[in-house]
Amino acid sequence: MNDKHATLQQILAAKQAGKSVCFVSGNFNIIHPGHLRFLLFAAEQADLLVVGLYDRHESLSACFDNEERLMALKALNCVDEVIVVNGDRLNVIAQIQPDVIVKGKEFSKADNPEKAIVDTYGGRLIFSSGEKLFSSRELLQQQLRQNTQLSQQLQRYHERYDVAQDTLSHFLEKFSNLNVAVLGDIIVDEYQECLAIGMSQEDPTIAVSPLESFRYLGGAGIVAGHAASLGANVTFFSVCGRDEHGEFAQQKLNEYGIEAVLKYDASRPTTHKLRYRAKDKTLLRVNSYRRHDIDAPLINEFVQAFEANAAHYDIVLFADFNFGLLCPALVNRISDICRAKNIPIVADSQTSSQVGDLGKFKDLLLTTPTEVEARQTMQDDSNGLIEVSKDLVEKLNAQNLMVTLGGEGVLIRHMNEDGLLETDNLPAFADSAIDTAGAGDAMFVTCALMLASGASIWQAAFVGSVSSSIQVSVRGNVPIAKQAIYRKLGEL
């Protein structure tokens, strides 16, 4: 157990030796990427970072024992000292007189009793949640990867939730009983592999020679492809143009065994993204598309086709790539049908070269935005990730939210039966990535099918992370095989 008196004496001795001190406080139930960003920022403000850990017996929000949370914090290289505070946080601050106190950005407009104390001795109170897109990602990953104690703390995810292989396999087997509807934009992804020749002598342009090209079904098409490959019975609703890319998409949908409700729209080509690549690096992307909303007659056709079979669907996936199909008018009408028939809805709205709009989806079982997409939806670049994710859950009325963070893993928020948001996180399972395209799609689909099969969000997130790690290990966006998930689960 933490000896507060001894720790205080050590901190005061360090101050007398000329060291500056930064103080932060909180529950720190689960060390997630938002915490790491906050603590790394705080550590930069002074020579020593002191953390005041709220006592389990004093804080209603402290979910784990003091010792367990204290060990996790001490395992971080950026944390110098940890003090368990028993409701005497302000007294501790008055004794230490830290040069800087850091609180999350969300507290900037709240009542902050620390302010009166720091004013008495000329200290500073700073509000920040750390960098939203951490500039030294390698340092943050190093905190997770190289510290044995912290790795052990994160592995306790296995102990907190039933993620035994037999349990997860039970849910995976139930995928074959699911009838799934996927609605979203088709994209045909093409990769032109090139040989790098050098720099043009006429102008500062990289010169390449084409080698071979590969085409893949992307966008919501691969979302449907993943679901079918994982064993579900899939109906896919989308639009395309009357062109060679549309024919290719239809061919791949047939190959994947997907029942396609594919409407041709004379006002748009099939969305096509061409990537020129050399030595596993993308040099240039050329996108051919139209982004305008589909017209009223097409909306009516989709609604009629969906409603005719809606009673059979176990879950509906909106996979929005923002190329015009999932306009608010269509989303609202399909969502109304789902609510009337009690069909769970999951949604993802991607922001890449185009701007997403996750806010048009409501009453969701699950949504899986990136951090950029979450912040964009909430128009919030300042507050910490926990506060942003909380606001997004409320805005979308989402039961489960997973903020995907690339190499930092995923932050999971779950609204429990008592109306409280539970939080946990998983690290990324992939050590290295060949091609990150489609990692989010694989996670989104797998998590949705797990939830539809009766799994908890914690079990769903675990298997979804496995799918994501498999996807990034291959070139191109190809359907995930269920056997690959079984193999990966056996390795973890």
C-alpha positions as a printed Julia matrix, in Angstrom:
492×3 Matrix{Float64}:
   0.0     0.0     0.0
   1.13    3.54   -0.71
   2.85    5.23    2.29
   1.51    8.76    1.88
   3.66   10.34    4.57
   6.9     8.95    3.13
   5.87    9.93   -0.41
   5.04   13.48    0.65
   8.44   13.79    2.33
  10.17   12.62   -0.84
   8.28   15.16   -2.96
   9.02   18.0    -0.54
  12.71   17.01   -0.48
  12.77   17.07   -4.29
  11.26   20.56   -4.28
  13.87   21.77   -1.81
  16.5    20.41   -4.19
  15.11   22.68   -6.91
  12.83   20.26   -8.75
   9.52   21.59  -10.12
   6.37   19.52   -9.57
   3.21   18.96  -11.62
   0.16   17.44   -9.89
  -2.84   15.65  -11.42
  -5.55   13.57   -9.79
  -8.26   11.09  -10.71
  -9.61    7.55  -10.49
  -7.56    6.02  -13.33
  -9.6     2.83  -13.36
  -8.32    1.69  -16.76
  -5.24    3.27  -18.3
  -6.46    4.11  -21.8
  -4.88    6.25  -24.57
  -6.72    9.35  -23.35
  -5.06    8.96  -19.95
  -1.65    8.48  -21.53
  -1.96   11.65  -23.59
  -3.07   13.59  -20.52
  -0.27   12.23  -18.32
   2.43   12.68  -20.95
   1.33   16.31  -21.39
   1.36   16.84  -17.62
   4.84   15.3   -17.33
   6.15   17.89  -19.79
   5.08   20.76  -17.5
   7.58   20.1   -14.68
  10.52   17.98  -13.56
   8.33   15.6   -11.53
   4.79   14.32  -12.18
   2.82   13.46   -9.05
  -0.52   11.68   -9.37
  -3.19   11.87   -6.66
  -5.15    8.6    -6.87
  -8.67    8.73   -5.41
  -9.19    6.14   -2.67
 -11.52    3.28   -3.62
 -13.44    3.77   -0.39
 -13.93    7.5    -0.96
 -14.77    7.63   -4.69
 -17.94    6.12   -6.13
 -16.28    6.1    -9.56
 -13.25    4.07   -8.5
 -14.0     0.56   -9.77
 -10.77   -1.27   -8.87
  -8.66   -1.67   -5.75
  -6.16    1.04   -4.85
  -3.19   -1.3    -5.23
  -4.15   -2.42   -8.72
  -4.63    1.15  -10.0
  -1.53    2.39   -8.16
   0.64   -0.3    -9.79
  -0.67    0.59  -13.23
   0.2     4.26  -12.74
   3.65    3.53  -11.29
   4.34    1.35  -14.32
   4.26    4.44  -16.52
   7.64    5.99  -17.2
   6.18    9.5   -17.16
   4.77    9.17  -13.6
   7.26    9.88  -10.79
   5.12    9.55   -7.67
   1.6     8.35   -6.79
  -0.28    9.32   -3.63
  -3.58    7.73   -2.57
  -5.8    10.61   -1.44
  -8.7     9.98    0.93
 -10.84   12.99    0.26
  -7.92   15.23    1.29
  -6.77   16.14   -2.21
  -6.84   19.86   -1.48
  -4.81   19.36    1.72
  -2.23   17.39   -0.25
  -2.03   20.19   -2.82
  -1.59   22.74   -0.03
   1.29   20.69    1.44
   3.09   19.99   -1.83
   2.41   23.39   -3.41
   2.92   22.02   -6.94
   4.23   24.47   -9.5
   1.57   23.27  -11.96
  -1.77   21.5   -11.62
  -3.21   20.02  -14.8
  -6.9    19.2   -15.21
  -8.83   18.02  -18.26
 -10.12   20.62  -20.7
 -13.7    19.74  -19.7
 -13.09   21.29  -16.25
 -12.18   24.73  -17.61
 -15.68   26.14  -17.01
 -16.37   24.25  -13.79
 -15.75   25.27  -10.19
 -12.09   24.52   -9.46
 -11.25   24.81   -5.73
  -7.54   24.26   -6.52
  -7.41   27.75   -8.03
  -7.66   29.5    -4.65
  -4.79   27.39   -3.29
  -2.36   27.85   -6.2
  -3.04   31.59   -6.19
  -1.68   31.83   -2.64
   1.82   30.73   -3.67
   1.91   31.69   -7.37
   1.32   28.28   -8.94
  -0.45   27.63  -12.25
  -3.66   25.77  -13.03
  -3.71   24.45  -16.64
  -6.6    22.84  -18.5
  -5.56   20.4   -21.2
  -6.26   16.82  -22.25
  -3.02   16.4   -24.19
  -2.55   16.34  -27.93
  -5.57   14.87  -29.75
  -3.3    13.51  -32.49
  -0.26   12.77  -30.39
   2.84   14.14  -32.1
   5.14   11.48  -30.66
   3.06    8.37  -31.29
   6.13    6.18  -30.87
   6.56    7.4   -27.28
   2.92    6.65  -26.45
   3.14    3.16  -27.96
   6.39    2.61  -26.07
   4.52    3.2   -22.81
   2.15    0.37  -23.75
   4.63   -1.99  -25.36
   7.86   -1.88  -23.4
   6.64   -1.68  -19.82
   5.99   -5.2   -18.52
   3.78   -4.16  -15.61
   1.53   -2.04  -17.81
   1.28   -4.84  -20.37
   0.17   -7.11  -17.55
  -2.41   -4.55  -16.5
  -3.84   -4.39  -20.01
  -3.9    -8.18  -20.24
  -6.28   -8.19  -17.28
  -8.9    -7.51  -19.9
  -8.92  -11.29  -20.19
  -9.69  -11.56  -16.49
 -12.36   -8.86  -16.43
 -14.39  -10.39  -19.25
 -15.08  -13.88  -20.53
 -12.94  -13.9   -23.67
 -11.93  -17.55  -23.5
 -11.52  -19.11  -26.94
 -14.38  -21.57  -26.42
 -16.75  -18.77  -25.43
 -15.85  -16.59  -28.41
 -16.03  -19.55  -30.78
 -19.58  -20.19  -29.56
 -20.64  -16.73  -30.76
 -18.69  -17.04  -34.02
 -20.58  -20.26  -34.82
 -23.88  -18.39  -34.46
 -22.97  -16.05  -37.34
 -24.4   -18.58  -39.81
 -27.87  -18.04  -38.28
 -27.84  -14.29  -38.87
 -29.71  -12.45  -41.62
 -27.92   -9.17  -42.16
 -28.81   -6.1   -44.22
 -25.94   -3.83  -45.28
 -26.63   -0.4   -46.81
 -23.88    1.81  -48.15
 -21.72    3.1   -50.97
 -19.83    0.8   -53.32
 -16.21    1.67  -53.97
 -13.9    -0.14  -56.37
 -10.33    0.1   -55.06
  -7.55   -0.27  -57.61
  -3.85   -0.54  -56.81
  -1.35    0.22  -59.57
   2.0    -1.17  -58.46
   4.93    0.73  -59.96
   8.68    0.53  -60.23
  10.33    3.72  -58.96
  12.68    4.98  -61.68
  13.85    8.23  -60.16
  13.35   11.96  -60.44
  12.36   13.51  -63.74
  15.08   15.71  -65.24
  12.54   18.18  -66.66
  10.76   18.98  -63.39
  10.76   17.82  -59.73
   8.45   14.86  -60.39
   8.89   11.24  -59.31
   9.09    8.97  -62.35
   7.65    5.44  -62.15
   6.99    2.56  -64.5
   3.73    0.57  -64.09
   4.09   -3.1   -63.17
   0.74   -4.72  -62.39
  -2.65   -3.61  -61.08
  -5.12   -5.17  -58.67
  -8.81   -4.4   -58.15
 -10.84   -4.99  -55.0
 -14.44   -4.44  -53.97
 -14.33   -1.73  -51.31
 -16.56    0.64  -49.38
 -19.77   -0.89  -48.1
 -19.27   -3.7   -50.63
 -16.41   -5.16  -48.6
 -18.43   -4.66  -45.4
 -21.03   -6.96  -46.95
 -18.19   -9.23  -48.14
 -16.77   -9.56  -44.62
 -20.2   -10.41  -43.21
 -20.79  -13.1   -45.86
 -17.3   -14.57  -45.46
 -17.86  -14.77  -41.7
 -20.94  -16.89  -42.37
 -23.91  -14.5   -42.26
 -26.69  -14.38  -44.85
 -26.26  -10.93  -46.37
 -28.49   -8.63  -48.39
 -26.64   -5.61  -49.74
 -28.31   -2.36  -50.87
 -26.29    0.07  -52.97
 -25.99    2.11  -56.18
 -23.46    2.09  -58.99
 -23.01    3.42  -62.5
 -23.41    1.56  -65.78
 -19.69    1.12  -66.33
 -16.9    -1.45  -66.07
 -16.39   -0.78  -62.37
 -20.07   -1.39  -61.72
 -19.84   -4.68  -63.6
 -16.77   -5.61  -61.54
 -18.65   -4.83  -58.3
 -21.6    -7.0   -59.36
 -19.23   -9.82  -60.25
 -17.49   -9.69  -56.84
 -20.82   -9.57  -54.97
 -21.91  -12.72  -56.82
 -18.55  -14.34  -56.06
 -18.97  -13.58  -52.34
 -22.47  -15.09  -52.29
 -24.21  -11.82  -51.46
 -27.81  -11.06  -52.45
 -27.44   -7.63  -54.01
 -30.18   -5.02  -54.38
 -28.11   -2.91  -56.74
 -29.68    0.13  -58.38
 -28.1     1.9   -61.35
 -27.89    5.67  -61.16
 -27.35    7.4   -64.51
 -26.19   10.56  -62.71
 -23.03    9.04  -61.25
 -20.18    6.69  -62.12
 -19.29    3.79  -59.86
 -16.98    5.28  -57.24
 -13.42    4.3   -58.14
 -10.25    4.96  -56.17
  -6.94    4.39  -57.95
  -3.75    4.27  -55.87
  -0.32    4.43  -57.46
   2.12    2.58  -55.2
   5.85    1.88  -55.18
   7.84   -0.01  -52.52
   4.72   -0.43  -50.35
   4.11    3.34  -50.31
   1.18    5.17  -51.91
   2.44    7.93  -54.2
  -0.86    9.28  -55.5
  -4.6     8.65  -55.25
  -7.0     9.43  -58.09
 -10.68    9.3   -57.07
 -13.56    9.24  -59.57
 -16.94    9.85  -57.93
 -20.05   11.99  -57.43
 -21.26   12.93  -53.95
 -24.79   14.24  -54.52
 -27.71   12.57  -52.73
 -29.68    9.93  -54.6
 -33.01   11.24  -55.86
 -36.51   10.63  -54.44
 -37.49    7.82  -56.85
 -34.36    5.84  -55.94
 -35.01    6.43  -52.24
 -38.51    5.03  -52.65
 -37.2     1.96  -54.49
 -34.71    1.19  -51.74
 -37.27    1.69  -48.97
 -39.76   -0.61  -50.69
 -37.14   -3.31  -51.27
 -35.91   -3.08  -47.69
 -39.35   -3.05  -46.09
 -40.47   -6.09  -48.08
 -37.9    -8.26  -46.24
 -37.25   -6.26  -43.06
 -38.99   -8.82  -40.82
 -36.22  -11.31  -41.62
 -33.26   -9.1   -40.67
 -31.49   -9.67  -37.37
 -29.36   -6.54  -37.68
 -28.89   -3.62  -40.08
 -25.48   -2.13  -40.89
 -25.2     1.41  -42.27
 -21.75    1.63  -43.88
 -21.57    5.24  -45.0
 -18.67    6.39  -47.15
 -20.46    9.65  -47.94
 -20.88    9.31  -51.68
 -24.62   10.03  -51.74
 -26.52    6.8   -51.03
 -27.06    7.21  -47.29
 -28.6    10.64  -47.44
 -30.63   11.76  -44.41
 -33.94   11.07  -46.18
 -33.07    7.39  -46.79
 -31.41    6.91  -43.39
 -34.44    8.31  -41.56
 -36.94    6.13  -43.41
 -34.92    2.93  -43.01
 -34.29    3.75  -39.35
 -38.01    4.27  -38.75
 -38.72    0.81  -40.18
 -36.02   -0.71  -37.96
 -37.39    0.96  -34.83
 -40.92   -0.18  -35.65
 -39.75   -3.77  -36.11
 -37.2    -3.72  -33.27
 -34.21   -4.38  -35.54
 -30.89   -3.24  -34.04
 -28.92   -0.69  -36.05
 -25.16   -0.21  -36.22
 -23.54    2.6   -38.18
 -20.17    3.81  -39.39
 -19.55    7.01  -41.35
 -16.06    7.37  -42.75
 -14.08   10.55  -43.17
 -11.17   10.25  -45.57
 -10.91   12.36  -48.69
 -14.59   13.15  -48.11
 -16.26   14.56  -44.98
 -18.46   12.21  -42.95
 -21.69   12.88  -41.06
 -22.16   10.39  -38.23
 -24.73   12.69  -36.65
 -27.5    11.58  -39.03
 -27.67    8.16  -37.33
 -29.62    7.69  -34.11
 -30.62    4.95  -31.65
 -27.63    2.74  -32.36
 -26.53   -0.57  -30.92
 -22.98    0.27  -31.99
 -20.9     2.86  -33.82
 -17.14    2.69  -34.47
 -15.72    6.1   -35.46
 -12.08    7.06  -35.58
 -11.05    9.8   -33.17
 -11.11   12.33  -36.03
 -14.66   11.27  -36.96
 -15.83   11.44  -33.34
 -14.37   14.91  -32.84
 -15.71   16.08  -36.18
 -19.23   14.96  -35.3
 -19.09   16.77  -31.96
 -17.15   19.76  -33.36
 -14.79   19.35  -30.41
 -11.03   19.5   -30.85
 -10.28   20.61  -27.29
 -11.74   18.22  -24.72
 -10.3    14.85  -23.77
 -11.3    11.72  -25.61
 -13.41   10.46  -22.7
 -15.5    13.64  -22.68
 -15.87   13.65  -26.49
 -16.93   10.0   -26.53
 -19.45   10.6   -23.74
 -21.01   13.47  -25.68
 -21.14   11.36  -28.85
 -22.92    8.51  -27.06
 -25.56   10.98  -25.9
 -25.9    12.68  -29.3
 -26.4     9.39  -31.18
 -28.22    7.59  -28.36
 -25.72    4.79  -28.84
 -25.58    1.82  -26.5
 -21.99    1.02  -27.48
 -19.24    3.2   -28.9
 -15.78    2.09  -30.01
 -13.33    4.85  -30.92
 -10.68    3.29  -33.16
  -7.21    4.74  -32.62
  -5.02    2.94  -35.16
  -1.78    1.82  -33.54
  -3.11    2.89  -30.12
  -5.91    0.32  -30.26
  -9.54    1.04  -29.44
 -11.41    2.87  -26.66
 -14.67    1.16  -25.67
 -17.66    2.91  -24.06
 -20.77    0.98  -22.98
 -24.0     2.38  -21.58
 -25.06   -0.1   -18.9
 -28.55   -0.8   -17.57
 -28.1     1.8   -14.83
 -27.43    4.53  -17.39
 -23.72    4.7   -16.54
 -20.97    4.72  -19.15
 -18.45    1.95  -18.61
 -14.99    2.29  -20.14
 -12.2    -0.02  -21.2
  -9.66   -0.27  -23.98
  -7.69   -2.77  -26.02
  -4.26   -2.34  -27.58
  -3.77   -2.98  -31.28
  -3.02   -6.68  -31.85
  -1.02   -6.15  -35.06
   2.71   -5.58  -34.57
   3.16   -4.31  -38.13
   0.8    -3.49  -40.98
   1.17   -4.23  -44.67
  -1.95   -2.29  -45.68
  -4.22   -0.46  -43.21
  -7.05   -0.1   -45.76
 -10.17   -1.79  -44.43
  -9.0    -2.38  -40.85
 -11.93   -0.35  -39.49
 -14.4    -2.13  -41.79
 -13.29   -5.54  -40.53
 -13.63   -4.47  -36.9
 -17.03   -2.84  -37.51
 -18.55   -5.89  -39.19
 -17.15   -8.43  -36.75
 -18.27   -6.47  -33.7
 -21.76   -6.04  -35.16
 -22.15   -9.77  -35.82
 -20.82  -10.63  -32.36
 -23.38   -8.33  -30.72
 -26.18   -9.73  -32.89
 -25.13  -13.22  -31.73
 -25.52  -12.27  -28.07
 -21.93  -11.38  -27.14
 -21.11   -8.53  -24.77
 -19.45   -5.41  -26.17
 -16.21   -6.46  -24.42
 -16.23   -9.84  -26.18
 -17.24   -8.2   -29.46
 -14.42   -5.65  -29.23
 -11.89   -8.4   -28.58
 -12.87  -10.42  -31.66
 -13.23   -7.21  -33.69
  -9.65   -6.28  -32.81
  -8.55   -9.72  -33.93
 -10.29   -9.2   -37.3
  -8.66   -5.81  -37.69
  -5.19   -7.25  -37.06
  -5.81   -9.94  -39.69
  -6.99   -7.38  -42.24
  -3.92   -5.15  -41.99
  -1.62   -8.13  -42.5
  -2.64   -8.55  -46.15
  -2.58   -6.25  -49.17
  -5.95   -4.95  -50.34
  -9.4    -5.13  -48.84
 -10.39   -8.8   -48.95
 -13.06  -10.63  -46.92
 -12.03  -11.98  -43.53
 -12.23  -15.77  -43.23
 -13.71  -17.15  -40.03
 -10.93  -19.75  -39.85
  -8.35  -16.96  -39.73
 -10.08  -15.59  -36.63
 -10.05  -19.01  -34.99
  -6.31  -19.33  -35.66
  -5.56  -15.86  -34.3
  -7.64  -16.46  -31.17
  -5.55  -19.56  -30.54
  -2.39  -17.43  -30.54
  -3.61  -14.85  -28.0
